[in-house]
XYZ file of C-alpha atoms in Angstrom:
379
model
C -5.815 7.454 5.685
C -8.257 5.768 3.296
C -10.947 6.035 6.011
C -10.105 9.730 6.214
C -10.563 10.105 2.722
C -14.001 8.929 3.357
C -14.781 11.306 5.989
C -13.769 9.557 9.080
C -12.020 11.738 11.957
C -8.721 9.932 12.384
C -6.724 10.380 15.536
C -3.032 9.350 15.508
C -1.605 8.724 19.122
C 2.112 9.413 19.157
C 4.835 9.566 21.735
C 5.736 13.050 22.915
C 8.837 14.439 21.026
C 10.033 12.262 18.247
C 6.502 11.006 17.302
C 5.998 8.384 14.666
C 9.490 6.641 13.499
C 8.717 7.477 9.726
C 8.778 11.232 10.534
C 12.726 10.568 10.655
C 12.743 8.530 7.446
C 14.575 10.871 5.079
C 16.010 12.671 3.123
C 14.215 14.156 1.565
C 12.518 16.381 4.161
C 10.121 19.249 3.615
C 11.135 21.538 6.443
C 11.592 19.228 9.357
C 9.103 16.632 8.073
C 10.118 13.636 6.176
C 8.345 13.289 2.788
C 7.923 9.645 3.585
C 5.751 10.683 6.656
C 3.819 13.204 4.715
C 3.037 10.742 1.969
C 0.988 8.371 4.225
C -0.430 10.771 6.899
C -3.027 13.113 5.374
C -6.556 13.262 7.135
C -5.118 12.489 10.646
C -5.029 14.558 13.844
C -2.268 14.069 16.258
C -2.418 13.732 20.036
C 0.928 13.225 21.804
C 0.446 10.861 24.858
C 3.013 9.029 27.109
C 1.597 5.778 27.282
C 3.929 4.532 29.841
C 2.300 6.997 32.231
C -0.860 5.653 33.967
C -2.581 9.202 33.148
C -1.597 8.565 29.609
C -3.015 4.910 29.249
C -6.153 6.191 30.947
C -6.523 8.864 28.300
C -6.251 6.309 25.617
C -9.081 4.322 27.177
C -11.290 7.283 27.440
C -10.528 7.909 23.737
C -11.537 4.267 22.877
C -14.789 4.592 24.809
C -15.968 7.468 22.418
C -14.486 6.074 19.297
C -15.798 3.507 16.658
C -12.407 1.977 15.737
C -9.227 1.185 17.746
C -6.164 0.492 15.611
C -2.817 -0.645 17.145
C 0.311 -2.099 15.770
C 2.284 -3.288 18.853
C 3.959 -6.743 19.445
C 1.133 -8.980 20.893
C 0.832 -8.688 24.624
C 2.573 -5.342 24.930
C -0.715 -3.177 25.068
C -2.344 -5.723 27.535
C 0.609 -5.001 29.718
C -0.454 -1.290 29.690
C -4.331 -2.212 30.274
C -4.833 -1.501 26.601
C -5.378 -4.902 25.108
C -8.485 -5.886 23.408
C -9.969 -7.508 26.487
C -9.223 -4.374 28.521
C -10.697 -2.116 26.029
C -13.606 -4.281 25.202
C -14.799 -3.932 29.018
C -15.307 -0.152 28.711
C -15.983 -0.113 24.822
C -17.844 -3.286 23.835
C -18.915 -1.549 20.699
C -15.358 -0.894 19.307
C -13.907 -2.503 16.371
C -10.387 -3.164 17.801
C -7.769 -3.732 14.753
C -4.396 -5.144 15.638
C -1.756 -5.035 12.818
C 1.455 -7.058 13.434
C 4.220 -8.672 11.626
C 3.218 -12.272 12.118
C -0.310 -12.389 13.990
C -1.633 -12.671 17.430
C -0.590 -16.241 18.164
C 2.233 -18.711 16.828
C 6.063 -19.218 17.067
C 6.899 -15.915 15.483
C 4.530 -13.408 17.168
C 7.244 -11.711 19.400
C 9.246 -10.551 16.335
C 8.792 -7.157 15.137
C 7.735 -6.670 11.682
C 8.859 -4.550 8.877
C 7.931 -4.528 5.268
C 11.131 -5.936 3.703
C 11.391 -8.726 6.359
C 7.843 -9.867 5.783
C 8.332 -9.701 1.918
C 11.361 -12.092 2.399
C 9.672 -14.428 4.820
C 6.499 -14.603 2.709
C 8.369 -15.388 -0.398
C 7.747 -12.157 -2.291
C 11.344 -11.345 -2.646
C 12.141 -14.846 -3.740
C 9.792 -14.339 -6.864
C 10.918 -10.667 -7.597
C 13.936 -9.863 -9.810
C 15.620 -10.770 -12.842
C 15.575 -14.398 -14.035
C 18.684 -16.046 -12.646
C 19.451 -12.833 -10.732
C 19.316 -11.971 -7.039
C 16.201 -11.568 -4.913
C 14.892 -7.889 -5.149
C 12.852 -5.793 -2.878
C 9.662 -4.156 -4.632
C 10.380 -0.496 -5.273
C 7.605 0.365 -2.824
C 6.452 -1.211 0.340
C 3.995 -3.609 -1.190
C 3.445 -5.895 1.942
C 2.837 -2.622 4.023
C 0.382 -1.444 1.281
C -1.323 -4.763 1.021
C -1.753 -5.149 4.578
C -3.139 -1.611 4.808
C -5.791 -2.336 2.163
C -6.764 -5.605 3.963
C -7.058 -3.704 7.188
C -9.171 -1.035 5.472
C -11.611 -3.697 4.139
C -11.695 -5.613 7.484
C -12.531 -2.326 9.508
C -15.436 -1.779 6.938
C -16.649 -5.283 7.564
C -16.188 -4.948 11.333
C -18.348 -1.835 11.196
C -21.001 -3.685 9.371
C -20.901 -6.430 11.869
C -21.343 -4.206 14.645
C -24.323 -2.277 12.671
C -26.008 -5.992 12.683
C -25.161 -6.974 15.985
C -24.397 -4.028 18.228
C -21.137 -5.694 19.212
C -17.519 -4.830 18.451
C -14.808 -7.231 17.655
C -11.171 -8.013 17.338
C -9.471 -7.920 13.951
C -6.116 -9.631 13.303
C -4.041 -8.191 10.352
C -0.439 -8.912 9.716
C 2.022 -8.606 7.278
C 2.914 -12.143 6.837
C -0.707 -13.265 6.184
C -1.356 -10.377 3.697
C 1.567 -11.076 1.602
C 1.185 -14.873 1.526
C -2.459 -14.280 0.524
C -1.255 -12.069 -2.393
C 0.903 -14.783 -3.702
C -2.280 -16.153 -5.646
C -1.252 -18.220 -8.601
C 2.380 -18.451 -7.570
C 1.223 -20.266 -4.370
C -1.338 -22.181 -5.907
C 1.182 -23.574 -8.439
C 3.192 -24.898 -5.387
C 0.381 -26.106 -3.212
C -1.362 -28.120 -6.117
C 1.631 -29.107 -8.130
C 4.726 -28.616 -6.127
C 6.107 -26.134 -8.568
C 8.664 -24.203 -6.978
C 8.347 -20.447 -8.010
C 11.225 -18.461 -9.618
C 11.979 -14.888 -10.631
C 10.916 -13.901 -14.037
C 12.023 -10.374 -14.335
C 9.210 -8.299 -16.048
C 7.846 -11.748 -17.663
C 4.982 -14.020 -16.553
C 5.443 -17.710 -15.868
C 2.136 -18.646 -17.504
C 1.582 -16.040 -20.115
C 3.757 -15.500 -23.252
C 4.403 -12.661 -24.534
C 3.770 -10.586 -21.301
C 6.760 -8.521 -20.359
C 8.729 -5.712 -21.130
C 10.827 -5.368 -24.468
C 13.749 -3.104 -25.057
C 13.328 -0.634 -27.773
C 15.674 1.666 -29.612
C 15.541 4.231 -26.832
C 13.700 2.489 -23.868
C 11.191 -0.095 -23.259
C 7.639 -1.013 -23.974
C 5.380 -3.580 -21.974
C 3.199 -5.742 -24.027
C 0.649 -8.433 -22.635
C -0.920 -10.867 -25.071
C -3.520 -12.462 -22.694
C -5.243 -14.683 -25.566
C -4.504 -15.926 -28.843
C -6.179 -13.320 -30.849
C -4.151 -10.776 -29.087
C -1.027 -12.706 -29.896
C -2.032 -12.590 -33.591
C -2.466 -8.840 -33.310
C 0.970 -8.414 -31.793
C 2.603 -10.399 -34.656
C 0.618 -8.307 -37.122
C 1.709 -4.918 -35.662
C 5.387 -6.226 -35.566
C 4.847 -7.248 -39.235
C 5.688 -10.944 -38.281
C 2.672 -12.780 -39.912
C 4.845 -15.969 -40.243
C 5.191 -16.081 -36.355
C 1.637 -16.040 -35.684
C 0.992 -19.037 -38.093
C 4.006 -21.120 -36.721
C 2.661 -24.167 -35.039
C 4.939 -23.693 -32.123
C 3.171 -20.365 -31.004
C -0.443 -21.214 -31.873
C -1.719 -21.246 -28.158
C -0.396 -19.737 -24.989
C 0.531 -23.079 -23.693
C 2.555 -23.733 -26.676
C 4.148 -20.214 -26.439
C 5.069 -20.879 -22.784
C 6.671 -24.002 -23.748
C 8.683 -22.361 -26.521
C 9.129 -19.112 -24.604
C 12.906 -18.578 -25.545
C 12.712 -18.849 -29.121
C 9.736 -16.648 -29.377
C 11.028 -13.863 -27.019
C 14.246 -13.602 -29.015
C 12.092 -13.010 -32.258
C 9.927 -10.446 -30.796
C 12.779 -8.775 -28.894
C 14.868 -8.372 -32.162
C 11.882 -6.731 -33.769
C 11.003 -4.302 -30.891
C 14.718 -3.188 -30.917
C 14.228 -1.706 -34.371
C 12.011 1.219 -33.512
C 11.890 3.821 -30.685
C 9.309 3.505 -27.854
C 7.160 6.061 -29.202
C 6.929 4.549 -32.557
C 5.620 1.314 -30.977
C 3.183 3.076 -28.851
C 1.524 4.693 -32.004
C 1.368 1.559 -33.645
C -0.297 -0.369 -30.855
C -2.645 2.358 -30.189
C -6.312 1.371 -30.818
C -5.121 -2.450 -31.299
C -6.998 -3.681 -28.515
C -3.718 -5.354 -26.980
C -2.757 -3.994 -23.720
C 0.605 -2.058 -23.871
C 2.380 0.834 -22.303
C 5.962 2.491 -21.719
C 7.993 2.040 -18.476
C 7.598 5.595 -17.067
C 9.727 7.421 -14.652
C 8.021 9.689 -12.106
C 8.167 12.840 -14.329
C 6.594 10.763 -17.154
C 3.834 9.374 -14.806
C 2.933 12.715 -13.424
C 2.673 14.300 -16.883
C 0.644 11.447 -18.404
C -2.703 12.619 -19.645
C -4.549 9.685 -18.068
C -2.963 10.392 -14.678
C -3.960 13.948 -14.882
C -7.374 13.331 -16.106
C -7.893 10.874 -13.131
C -7.021 13.612 -10.757
C -4.601 11.394 -8.705
C -2.575 14.273 -6.936
C -3.658 15.813 -3.814
C -2.365 19.148 -2.778
C -2.545 20.813 0.641
C -0.804 23.525 2.771
C 1.288 22.106 5.778
C 1.758 24.258 8.755
C 5.566 23.986 8.491
C 6.440 22.170 5.159
C 4.378 24.589 3.046
C 2.556 23.332 0.064
C 2.923 19.708 -0.414
C 1.435 17.169 -2.989
C 1.064 13.481 -2.711
C -1.041 10.859 -4.484
C -4.417 10.363 -3.486
C -6.849 7.510 -3.429
C -7.380 5.412 -6.593
C -11.004 5.045 -6.358
C -13.831 7.487 -7.209
C -17.623 7.196 -6.240
C -20.506 8.225 -8.448
C -22.729 9.634 -5.474
C -20.108 11.663 -3.505
C -16.457 13.051 -3.559
C -13.871 12.053 -1.202
C -13.131 14.509 1.581
C -11.036 17.546 0.811
C -7.509 16.413 2.206
C -6.278 17.814 5.394
C -2.474 17.936 5.883
C -0.392 15.563 7.860
C -0.188 16.620 11.493
C 2.829 17.926 13.388
C 3.547 15.639 16.526
C 0.808 16.613 19.152
C -0.629 19.423 17.221
C -4.147 18.445 18.150
C -3.684 17.251 21.794
C -5.576 20.091 23.621
C -8.294 20.263 21.014
C -9.000 16.479 21.301
C -8.903 16.551 25.146
C -11.333 19.494 25.267
C -13.662 18.656 22.086
C -13.747 14.816 22.591
C -13.111 14.048 26.155
C -14.441 17.314 27.870
C -11.394 17.953 29.839
C -11.253 21.475 31.549
C -8.145 23.780 31.141
C -6.827 23.210 34.449
C -6.843 19.429 34.076
C -5.191 19.887 30.501
C -2.466 21.940 32.304
C -1.714 19.393 34.753
C -1.395 16.674 31.954
C 0.924 18.957 30.073
C 3.017 19.944 33.194
C 3.531 16.344 34.075
C 4.431 15.189 30.866
C 1.479 12.748 30.362
C 0.753 14.635 27.045
C 2.251 17.220 24.893
C 1.094 20.067 22.589
C 2.899 21.224 19.378
C 2.391 24.906 19.177
C 2.048 25.938 15.396
C 3.678 29.209 14.625
């Protein structure tokens, strides 16, 4: 999807009929399409191919031969059984950047397991460190492990294309949910690896920085982060707690972490005395990072979100006008591509067979008749 934002022609290979599993992940549905599917499938064309049919597998090999990148997310070994593994594709398309996305990698004791975001988040330790202090493990509100893996994949594909530019040769990229999420454990992992400090859940707080968390106000919440001693002094000034900033127990971040409970109790009491909007006004221009906890209505009416033009709108052939969050990056020398709506299953089958592979009408009709491919007719 991100590559499509940069102008890449992206072809999504789906099974005829149901297509991608996420098409059924609802409600809500816009027409017959799940909003979940619509949110992550812009800028793609869909070709519906029965990969279990030898003619279907042949079509995929032919597509690989005229493509720059081949992305697959099957359990290791499954595509090789169909003659579509990396070594198979490499023989006919040595230039191709072949990227495999799995749950656990290409080798090792767990590679035959299927992978979903929540399971990888659990196995990787992300759920262990997410949730209220002393509470139950919590799944993040969006599929952060999937998203992190997608972003790692995006960068890896770009690196693969640069490598091919230098050498003229393609390569195989192994991306997986487990590795991506473990890599994202950053300082929590380093605490354990270097000092055997077992991680815990901190709610909105931070294990190594105080104060750095949400505080309950008279009518909601505000999040405040004091990343250095001067910012802490400023927080105390805004809260009219000068004696706290002078207290020897809170002079440095290390001391504040050691005396977390007492300090947070003092700050929490003061934050509870005013409404969120009052605190936002007091923190404005202070140099201390702060912000409210917004719901979706507040997010998409926020002036900075509006200014950053983070919403993409497009006309879908059956769902009508849809809106989704767009890419979070802007470039000085070019604009991202105008978004194309997510496809219907097999919406572009004939177009791709003709335009990319040069198939004649009679050959396409035979493929359609035998069920090797399917075409969705947009009415």
